[in-house]
Amino acid sequence: MSTVKQPNSNESDAAPAMPPGRTWSLRARMIASALLLFQVCAVLYGPLSMPPTITTDALRPVFRPYNGATYQGNSYKFFSPDPGPSHLIRYELVNDKGEKTTGTFPDRKEEWPRLFYHRHFMLTEHLNQAMAPPAPDDPPPPADWTAIKTPPEQLRLAQSYANHLMHKYNATSATLWLVRHSIPTPDQAIKGMKLTDPTLYRERRLGSFALNQ
Amino acid sequence: MIELVTNYLRDLIRWVVTGWNRFWFTPEDPATLSVIRILAGGMLFYTHLVWSRGLEDFFSATSWISPEAALEMHGDNYPISYFWLINSPAGLWAVHIVALAAMLCLTLGLFTRPAAIVSWIAAISYVNRVPLAQFGLDQLNTMLCLYLIVGPSGACYSLDRWREKRNAQQKGWAIPPVRPSVSANIAIRLMQFHMCVIYFAAGLGKAQGESWWSGTAMWWALGNLEYQSMDLTWIAAWPLLTSLLTHATVFWELTFPVFVWNPKLRPLVIGMAIPVHLGIAFFMGMITFGLVMLFGCMSFVSPKLVRMVLDRAPAEQGRAGGEAPSRQTAQTRPISRRPAPVARATKRS
């Protein structure tokens, strides 16, 4: 370590007690530069690797473990490519006496403060997004969203959510529906359509689950 | 011709090396980093305090996302988390309380660096255990906490600093001054670079969307009942306003990493962040996310300005009494009879 030489106090109008800042030796700067270069590339790798490209696939063994461990491999694509409808999950639970419990999450009345509500909201949004990208020879999905067959990735998450609900409410079976809440067009809103209009809600059955299936 | 090319390449390499050294290795006043520690530490503490509402609902074996489902979501990632090892509610609460204590220490600047390390390990453990409950807030929280480890974030406005002063006074010694530090500069530079990547990636992502081109995206975002915390459906009657807001957002995000380095434009670029993120915070219900983005933007605020506001330091001086140094000259620059850096305006560009 060395210090930056300060001008003699007689030569300067600066505050007399100005402390010098320590600069780094060439060796320290070279080691730090290598680490910084790696960090900078790792940060860039996150958004560049989503979706994967030939280049990012080749660099995957270098950056993926580090980014995975440090939670840096994010794409940072907030509200993109397009903001769209939101998703909720409606559930119906049945206990061993045949009694039913129903509910929906996220629910602002139950989940507070707002951040806690948002955690539940992310559970449903991420479930909706959890599906493998279609293969080139896959048939196009049906135009009717409610007719889409639940993909296995969503099914596994729905099972986990259902298990949690059954443990929490002492139920033995659960049925879950994914509810899509669409947004009215600006024209519809101008004509008076409310954001809670029943026609904006559609639901798709995720499945029925037994405890610890 | 060959000589011309050789000379150009030699000059280019020299320019790059000099610029790299100046950018990363110039000692910097840790005032800005210390303020970010208070803000980001406070956000970390609050974010994790809120987990107390549903600790077992989210982190136990029978949580929303079972450990098996969470590991499956990670695929071939390396999701480091101590929650994989904890099964009992008592164990969950014990590590939760330790994490909260570390985050509180970080906020207050008590045993700052160890507290930052523990806070970061804890924050990573939470996000990796419940990957499906995360969003932008957690990405910013972990990013800022990581860089707070790098620099002396407890050098100012902290209990560590208060203890240091008190010890010196008790022993009759002179109060040690806060020195400019290379690691403070590195931490701030990493934050700045990361913020640029975040905004550029966000802008590029939006450029892929049809509604961001047509100018309607802002309506689809503000008209979402599950997000909104204030009824903004009236904006549907103002398509020109919606369109302008939409295009301005994309333009600002895409140009952020360029314009923010220009000293003349930086106040405008950072100034624009305030309405954008406060809008997200108060209209779309994501107060924590909106604020943490602003905390990240704080890295572009010069320590001199921080000193002026918090220490009431004169504009041309860091702070009276030698407490606050300004930026030092880079080692790569000739060290000569230049005016003392404390009397020079601090620019980070």
mmCIF file of C-alpha atoms in Angstrom, chain A residues 1-8 11-26 28-41 43-48 50-51 60 63-72 74-89 91 105-106 108-127 130 152-153 156-165 167-169 176 181-190 193-196 201 212, chain B residues 20-21 24-25 27 46-48 50-51 53-58 60 62-66 69 72-80 120 124 127-128 131-143 146-147 177-183 186 190 193-194 197-199 201-212 216-229 231 233 236-239 253 280 284-289 293 317 319 321-332 335-343:
data_model
loop_
_atom_site.group_PDB
_atom_site.id
_atom_site.type_symbol
_atom_site.label_atom_id
_atom_site.label_comp_id
_atom_site.label_asym_id
_atom_site.label_seq_id
_atom_site.Cartn_x
_atom_site.Cartn_y
_atom_site.Cartn_z
ATOM 1 C CA MET A 1 0.000 0.000 0.000
ATOM 2 C CA SER A 2 1.133 3.528 -0.632
ATOM 3 C CA THR A 3 -0.452 6.862 -0.034
ATOM 4 C CA VAL A 4 -1.216 9.621 -2.446
ATOM 5 C CA LYS A 5 1.212 12.407 -1.791
ATOM 6 C CA GLN A 6 -0.542 15.505 -0.544
ATOM 7 C CA PRO A 7 0.625 18.987 -1.297
ATOM 8 C CA ASN A 8 2.294 20.853 1.467
ATOM 9 C CA GLU A 11 0.972 25.455 -0.919
ATOM 10 C CA SER A 12 -2.748 24.868 -0.759
ATOM 11 C CA ASP A 13 -5.922 26.570 0.352
ATOM 12 C CA ALA A 14 -7.456 23.220 1.246
ATOM 13 C CA ALA A 15 -8.461 22.143 4.724
ATOM 14 C CA PRO A 16 -5.304 21.514 6.715
ATOM 15 C CA ALA A 17 -6.394 18.156 8.090
ATOM 16 C CA MET A 18 -7.029 16.562 4.713
ATOM 17 C CA PRO A 19 -6.151 12.907 5.187
ATOM 18 C CA PRO A 20 -4.453 11.075 2.355
ATOM 19 C CA GLY A 21 -6.180 8.174 0.647
ATOM 20 C CA ARG A 22 -4.318 4.928 0.332
ATOM 21 C CA THR A 23 -3.853 3.686 -3.189
ATOM 22 C CA TRP A 24 -3.184 0.084 -4.115
ATOM 23 C CA SER A 25 0.030 -1.477 -5.308
ATOM 24 C CA LEU A 26 0.293 -2.682 -8.889
ATOM 25 C CA ALA A 28 -3.127 -5.612 -5.705
ATOM 26 C CA ARG A 29 -4.663 -3.745 -8.643
ATOM 27 C CA MET A 30 -3.892 -6.589 -11.029
ATOM 28 C CA ILE A 31 -5.499 -9.185 -8.768
ATOM 29 C CA ALA A 32 -8.491 -6.909 -8.160
ATOM 30 C CA SER A 33 -8.783 -6.213 -11.902
ATOM 31 C CA ALA A 34 -9.053 -9.929 -12.664
ATOM 32 C CA LEU A 35 -11.773 -10.333 -10.026
ATOM 33 C CA LEU A 36 -13.615 -7.224 -11.221
ATOM 34 C CA LEU A 37 -13.504 -8.375 -14.826
ATOM 35 C CA PHE A 38 -15.031 -11.695 -13.809
ATOM 36 C CA GLN A 39 -17.753 -9.970 -11.764
ATOM 37 C CA VAL A 40 -18.585 -7.530 -14.567
ATOM 38 C CA CYS A 41 -18.879 -10.400 -17.078
ATOM 39 C CA VAL A 43 -23.414 -9.527 -14.211
ATOM 40 C CA LEU A 44 -23.686 -9.151 -17.991
ATOM 41 C CA TYR A 45 -24.114 -12.895 -18.430
ATOM 42 C CA GLY A 46 -27.420 -12.857 -16.494
ATOM 43 C CA PRO A 47 -29.603 -10.899 -18.939
ATOM 44 C CA LEU A 48 -27.639 -12.050 -21.998
ATOM 45 C CA MET A 50 -32.100 -15.393 -21.233
ATOM 46 C CA PRO A 51 -33.051 -16.869 -23.606
ATOM 47 C CA ARG A 60 -22.445 -21.473 -19.039
ATOM 48 C CA PHE A 63 -20.656 -18.197 -14.960
ATOM 49 C CA ARG A 64 -23.684 -20.329 -14.119
ATOM 50 C CA PRO A 65 -22.308 -21.814 -10.866
ATOM 51 C CA TYR A 66 -21.152 -18.397 -9.613
ATOM 52 C CA ASN A 67 -24.333 -16.590 -10.622
ATOM 53 C CA GLY A 68 -26.484 -19.354 -9.205
ATOM 54 C CA ALA A 69 -24.687 -19.252 -5.876
ATOM 55 C CA THR A 70 -24.769 -15.458 -5.607
ATOM 56 C CA TYR A 71 -28.269 -14.962 -7.088
ATOM 57 C CA GLN A 72 -26.938 -12.732 -9.847
ATOM 58 C CA ASN A 74 -31.258 -12.438 -13.300
ATOM 59 C CA SER A 75 -32.662 -11.190 -16.582
ATOM 60 C CA TYR A 76 -34.038 -7.927 -15.070
ATOM 61 C CA LYS A 77 -36.865 -7.859 -17.623
ATOM 62 C CA PHE A 78 -39.435 -6.105 -15.493
ATOM 63 C CA PHE A 79 -42.912 -5.901 -17.087
ATOM 64 C CA SER A 80 -41.640 -7.276 -20.353
ATOM 65 C CA PRO A 81 -42.034 -8.183 -23.070
ATOM 66 C CA ASP A 82 -45.607 -6.968 -22.370
ATOM 67 C CA PRO A 83 -47.518 -6.307 -19.157
ATOM 68 C CA GLY A 84 -50.430 -8.684 -19.162
ATOM 69 C CA PRO A 85 -53.224 -10.228 -17.133
ATOM 70 C CA SER A 86 -52.559 -11.356 -13.599
ATOM 71 C CA HIS A 87 -53.187 -14.797 -12.168
ATOM 72 C CA LEU A 88 -54.709 -16.075 -8.958
ATOM 73 C CA ILE A 89 -55.327 -19.552 -7.607
ATOM 74 C CA TYR A 91 -58.817 -23.750 -4.161
ATOM 75 C CA PHE A 105 -54.784 -16.371 -3.127
ATOM 76 C CA PRO A 106 -53.309 -13.819 -3.273
ATOM 77 C CA ARG A 108 -55.037 -8.487 0.117
ATOM 78 C CA LYS A 109 -57.413 -8.769 3.057
ATOM 79 C CA GLU A 110 -55.589 -11.797 4.459
ATOM 80 C CA GLU A 111 -52.039 -11.075 3.438
ATOM 81 C CA TRP A 112 -50.539 -7.917 4.840
ATOM 82 C CA PRO A 113 -48.367 -5.886 4.788
ATOM 83 C CA ARG A 114 -48.297 -5.315 1.043
ATOM 84 C CA LEU A 115 -44.951 -7.088 0.631
ATOM 85 C CA PHE A 116 -46.418 -10.252 2.169
ATOM 86 C CA TYR A 117 -49.333 -10.072 -0.293
ATOM 87 C CA HIS A 118 -46.832 -9.630 -3.109
ATOM 88 C CA ARG A 119 -45.011 -12.822 -2.064
ATOM 89 C CA HIS A 120 -48.257 -14.755 -2.502
ATOM 90 C CA PHE A 121 -48.936 -12.964 -5.788
ATOM 91 C CA MET A 122 -45.540 -14.078 -7.080
ATOM 92 C CA LEU A 123 -46.417 -17.704 -6.237
ATOM 93 C CA THR A 124 -49.350 -17.596 -8.640
ATOM 94 C CA GLU A 125 -47.586 -15.547 -11.317
ATOM 95 C CA HIS A 126 -44.567 -17.844 -11.331
ATOM 96 C CA LEU A 127 -46.799 -20.911 -11.515
ATOM 97 C CA ALA A 130 -43.658 -22.300 -15.241
ATOM 98 C CA PRO A 152 -46.078 -31.009 -15.957
ATOM 99 C CA GLU A 153 -44.042 -28.104 -14.527
ATOM 100 C CA ARG A 156 -45.671 -30.236 -9.824
ATOM 101 C CA LEU A 157 -45.923 -26.732 -8.358
ATOM 102 C CA ALA A 158 -49.671 -27.040 -7.965
ATOM 103 C CA GLN A 159 -49.082 -30.278 -6.038
ATOM 104 C CA SER A 160 -46.689 -28.447 -3.696
ATOM 105 C CA TYR A 161 -49.165 -25.585 -3.153
ATOM 106 C CA ALA A 162 -51.975 -28.101 -2.591
ATOM 107 C CA ASN A 163 -49.902 -30.045 -0.031
ATOM 108 C CA HIS A 164 -49.267 -26.856 1.892
ATOM 109 C CA LEU A 165 -52.956 -25.922 1.932
ATOM 110 C CA HIS A 167 -51.465 -29.408 5.894
ATOM 111 C CA LYS A 168 -52.544 -25.949 6.947
ATOM 112 C CA TYR A 169 -56.288 -26.684 6.932
ATOM 113 C CA LEU A 176 -56.891 -25.991 -7.595
ATOM 114 C CA HIS A 181 -57.807 -11.872 -14.512
ATOM 115 C CA SER A 182 -57.649 -9.938 -17.784
ATOM 116 C CA ILE A 183 -57.464 -6.176 -18.074
ATOM 117 C CA PRO A 184 -60.149 -4.306 -20.016
ATOM 118 C CA THR A 185 -59.013 -2.443 -23.103
ATOM 119 C CA PRO A 186 -58.812 1.363 -22.758
ATOM 120 C CA ASP A 187 -62.042 1.599 -24.818
ATOM 121 C CA GLN A 188 -63.855 -0.803 -22.496
ATOM 122 C CA ALA A 189 -62.607 1.145 -19.472
ATOM 123 C CA ILE A 190 -63.781 4.450 -20.964
ATOM 124 C CA MET A 193 -66.221 -1.484 -17.528
ATOM 125 C CA LYS A 194 -64.891 -2.090 -14.033
ATOM 126 C CA LEU A 195 -61.606 -3.902 -13.429
ATOM 127 C CA THR A 196 -63.625 -6.410 -11.379
ATOM 128 C CA TYR A 201 -62.121 -13.642 -15.059
ATOM 129 C CA ASN A 212 -48.581 -35.976 -0.008
ATOM 130 C CA TRP B 20 -9.537 1.349 -15.982
ATOM 131 C CA ASN B 21 -7.214 2.390 -13.152
ATOM 132 C CA TRP B 24 -11.822 1.456 -10.311
ATOM 133 C CA PHE B 25 -8.797 2.368 -8.198
ATOM 134 C CA PRO B 27 -9.666 6.376 -3.518
ATOM 135 C CA TYR B 46 -37.800 -4.811 6.676
ATOM 136 C CA THR B 47 -37.975 -7.333 3.822
ATOM 137 C CA HIS B 48 -36.930 -10.141 6.129
ATOM 138 C CA VAL B 50 -42.047 -9.361 6.821
ATOM 139 C CA TRP B 51 -41.094 -13.030 6.353
ATOM 140 C CA ARG B 53 -45.566 -13.261 9.116
ATOM 141 C CA GLY B 54 -45.262 -16.547 7.265
ATOM 142 C CA LEU B 55 -41.947 -18.120 8.179
ATOM 143 C CA GLU B 56 -43.307 -21.658 8.422
ATOM 144 C CA ASP B 57 -45.699 -21.131 5.492
ATOM 145 C CA PHE B 58 -42.736 -20.402 3.225
ATOM 146 C CA SER B 60 -40.827 -25.343 6.504
ATOM 147 C CA THR B 62 -44.698 -28.372 4.309
ATOM 148 C CA SER B 63 -44.366 -24.828 2.955
ATOM 149 C CA TRP B 64 -45.920 -23.497 -0.244
ATOM 150 C CA ILE B 65 -42.849 -24.594 -2.158
ATOM 151 C CA SER B 66 -41.545 -27.865 -0.776
ATOM 152 C CA ALA B 69 -40.074 -28.477 -5.684
ATOM 153 C CA GLU B 72 -36.342 -28.835 -9.042
ATOM 154 C CA MET B 73 -36.998 -25.219 -10.010
ATOM 155 C CA HIS B 74 -33.299 -24.438 -9.624
ATOM 156 C CA GLY B 75 -32.328 -27.220 -12.026
ATOM 157 C CA ASP B 76 -28.563 -27.385 -12.373
ATOM 158 C CA ASN B 77 -28.043 -24.139 -10.441
ATOM 159 C CA TYR B 78 -26.163 -24.025 -7.163
ATOM 160 C CA PRO B 79 -28.815 -22.726 -4.769
ATOM 161 C CA ILE B 80 -26.856 -22.070 -1.581
ATOM 162 C CA TRP B 120 -25.720 -11.409 2.524
ATOM 163 C CA ILE B 124 -29.122 -15.514 -0.423
ATOM 164 C CA VAL B 127 -34.136 -16.196 -2.006
ATOM 165 C CA ASN B 128 -32.776 -19.603 -2.962
ATOM 166 C CA PRO B 131 -37.420 -18.921 -5.722
ATOM 167 C CA LEU B 132 -41.082 -18.613 -6.729
ATOM 168 C CA ALA B 133 -41.872 -15.891 -4.208
ATOM 169 C CA GLN B 134 -39.085 -13.570 -5.354
ATOM 170 C CA PHE B 135 -39.169 -10.478 -7.529
ATOM 171 C CA GLY B 136 -37.033 -7.441 -8.371
ATOM 172 C CA LEU B 137 -36.800 -6.339 -4.737
ATOM 173 C CA ASP B 138 -34.796 -9.426 -3.825
ATOM 174 C CA GLN B 139 -32.492 -9.007 -6.805
ATOM 175 C CA LEU B 140 -31.636 -5.476 -5.666
ATOM 176 C CA ASN B 141 -31.398 -6.431 -1.987
ATOM 177 C CA THR B 142 -28.810 -9.160 -2.590
ATOM 178 C CA MET B 143 -26.900 -7.056 -5.118
ATOM 179 C CA LEU B 146 -22.926 -8.001 -1.757
ATOM 180 C CA TYR B 147 -21.284 -4.696 -2.642
ATOM 181 C CA PRO B 177 -10.101 10.980 10.082
ATOM 182 C CA VAL B 178 -12.235 9.116 7.584
ATOM 183 C CA ARG B 179 -9.920 8.351 4.711
ATOM 184 C CA PRO B 180 -10.779 8.018 1.058
ATOM 185 C CA SER B 181 -10.684 4.376 0.165
ATOM 186 C CA VAL B 182 -10.154 2.390 -3.027
ATOM 187 C CA SER B 183 -12.524 -0.333 -1.839
ATOM 188 C CA ILE B 186 -14.892 -0.238 -6.113
ATOM 189 C CA LEU B 190 -19.895 -2.047 -8.976
ATOM 190 C CA PHE B 193 -22.306 -0.721 -13.293
ATOM 191 C CA HIS B 194 -24.934 -3.146 -12.022
ATOM 192 C CA VAL B 197 -27.019 -3.358 -16.667
ATOM 193 C CA ILE B 198 -30.378 -3.588 -14.876
ATOM 194 C CA TYR B 199 -31.849 -0.575 -16.670
ATOM 195 C CA ALA B 201 -31.753 -5.132 -19.736
ATOM 196 C CA ALA B 202 -35.138 -3.804 -18.599
ATOM 197 C CA GLY B 203 -35.265 -1.466 -21.606
ATOM 198 C CA LEU B 204 -34.197 -4.188 -24.047
ATOM 199 C CA GLY B 205 -36.808 -6.557 -22.635
ATOM 200 C CA LYS B 206 -39.514 -3.948 -23.153
ATOM 201 C CA ALA B 207 -38.315 -3.329 -26.700
ATOM 202 C CA GLN B 208 -39.393 -6.910 -27.470
ATOM 203 C CA GLY B 209 -42.971 -6.167 -26.494
ATOM 204 C CA GLU B 210 -45.641 -4.942 -28.861
ATOM 205 C CA SER B 211 -47.421 -2.799 -26.287
ATOM 206 C CA TRP B 212 -44.219 -0.869 -25.463
ATOM 207 C CA THR B 216 -50.309 1.147 -24.564
ATOM 208 C CA ALA B 217 -48.046 -0.736 -22.112
ATOM 209 C CA MET B 218 -48.519 1.829 -19.373
ATOM 210 C CA TRP B 219 -52.271 1.223 -19.482
ATOM 211 C CA TRP B 220 -51.829 -2.558 -19.183
ATOM 212 C CA ALA B 221 -49.519 -2.015 -16.209
ATOM 213 C CA LEU B 222 -51.596 0.610 -14.417
ATOM 214 C CA GLY B 223 -54.903 -1.104 -15.187
ATOM 215 C CA ASN B 224 -53.875 -4.302 -13.416
ATOM 216 C CA LEU B 225 -56.046 -4.611 -10.328
ATOM 217 C CA GLU B 226 -53.726 -7.069 -8.550
ATOM 218 C CA TYR B 227 -50.875 -4.560 -8.717
ATOM 219 C CA GLN B 228 -52.545 -1.197 -8.397
ATOM 220 C CA SER B 229 -52.862 0.508 -5.047
ATOM 221 C CA ASP B 231 -57.443 3.607 -9.043
ATOM 222 C CA THR B 233 -58.425 3.752 -14.723
ATOM 223 C CA ALA B 236 -57.561 5.212 -20.243
ATOM 224 C CA ALA B 237 -59.196 8.457 -21.399
ATOM 225 C CA TRP B 238 -55.770 10.026 -21.963
ATOM 226 C CA PRO B 239 -54.145 7.867 -24.659
ATOM 227 C CA GLU B 253 -34.143 2.816 -19.449
ATOM 228 C CA ILE B 280 -44.182 2.187 -9.126
ATOM 229 C CA MET B 284 -48.545 -0.106 -8.326
ATOM 230 C CA GLY B 285 -48.237 -1.166 -4.719
ATOM 231 C CA MET B 286 -44.560 -2.094 -4.879
ATOM 232 C CA ILE B 287 -43.243 0.379 -2.348
ATOM 233 C CA THR B 288 -40.278 -1.772 -1.412
ATOM 234 C CA PHE B 289 -39.219 -2.357 -5.019
ATOM 235 C CA MET B 293 -34.289 0.931 -7.034
ATOM 236 C CA GLN B 317 -15.008 21.354 0.855
ATOM 237 C CA ARG B 319 -16.356 18.850 5.621
ATOM 238 C CA GLY B 321 -12.404 19.678 10.557
ATOM 239 C CA GLY B 322 -10.909 17.192 8.160
ATOM 240 C CA GLU B 323 -13.659 14.649 8.824
ATOM 241 C CA ALA B 324 -14.591 14.199 5.245
ATOM 242 C CA PRO B 325 -12.053 13.837 2.526
ATOM 243 C CA SER B 326 -12.946 14.219 -1.069
ATOM 244 C CA ARG B 327 -11.766 12.154 -3.931
ATOM 245 C CA GLN B 328 -8.029 11.569 -4.303
ATOM 246 C CA THR B 329 -6.034 11.635 -7.457
ATOM 247 C CA ALA B 330 -5.656 8.309 -9.191
ATOM 248 C CA GLN B 331 -2.329 6.599 -8.796
ATOM 249 C CA THR B 332 -1.982 6.512 -12.519
ATOM 250 C CA ILE B 335 1.377 13.248 -8.547
ATOM 251 C CA SER B 336 2.665 16.737 -8.390
ATOM 252 C CA ARG B 337 1.926 20.136 -6.985
ATOM 253 C CA ARG B 338 -1.730 20.015 -7.791
ATOM 254 C CA PRO B 339 -4.234 21.723 -5.541
ATOM 255 C CA ALA B 340 -5.348 19.535 -2.715
ATOM 256 C CA PRO B 341 -8.221 17.309 -3.892
ATOM 257 C CA VAL B 342 -10.392 18.392 -1.012
ATOM 258 C CA ALA B 343 -10.806 21.772 -2.608
#
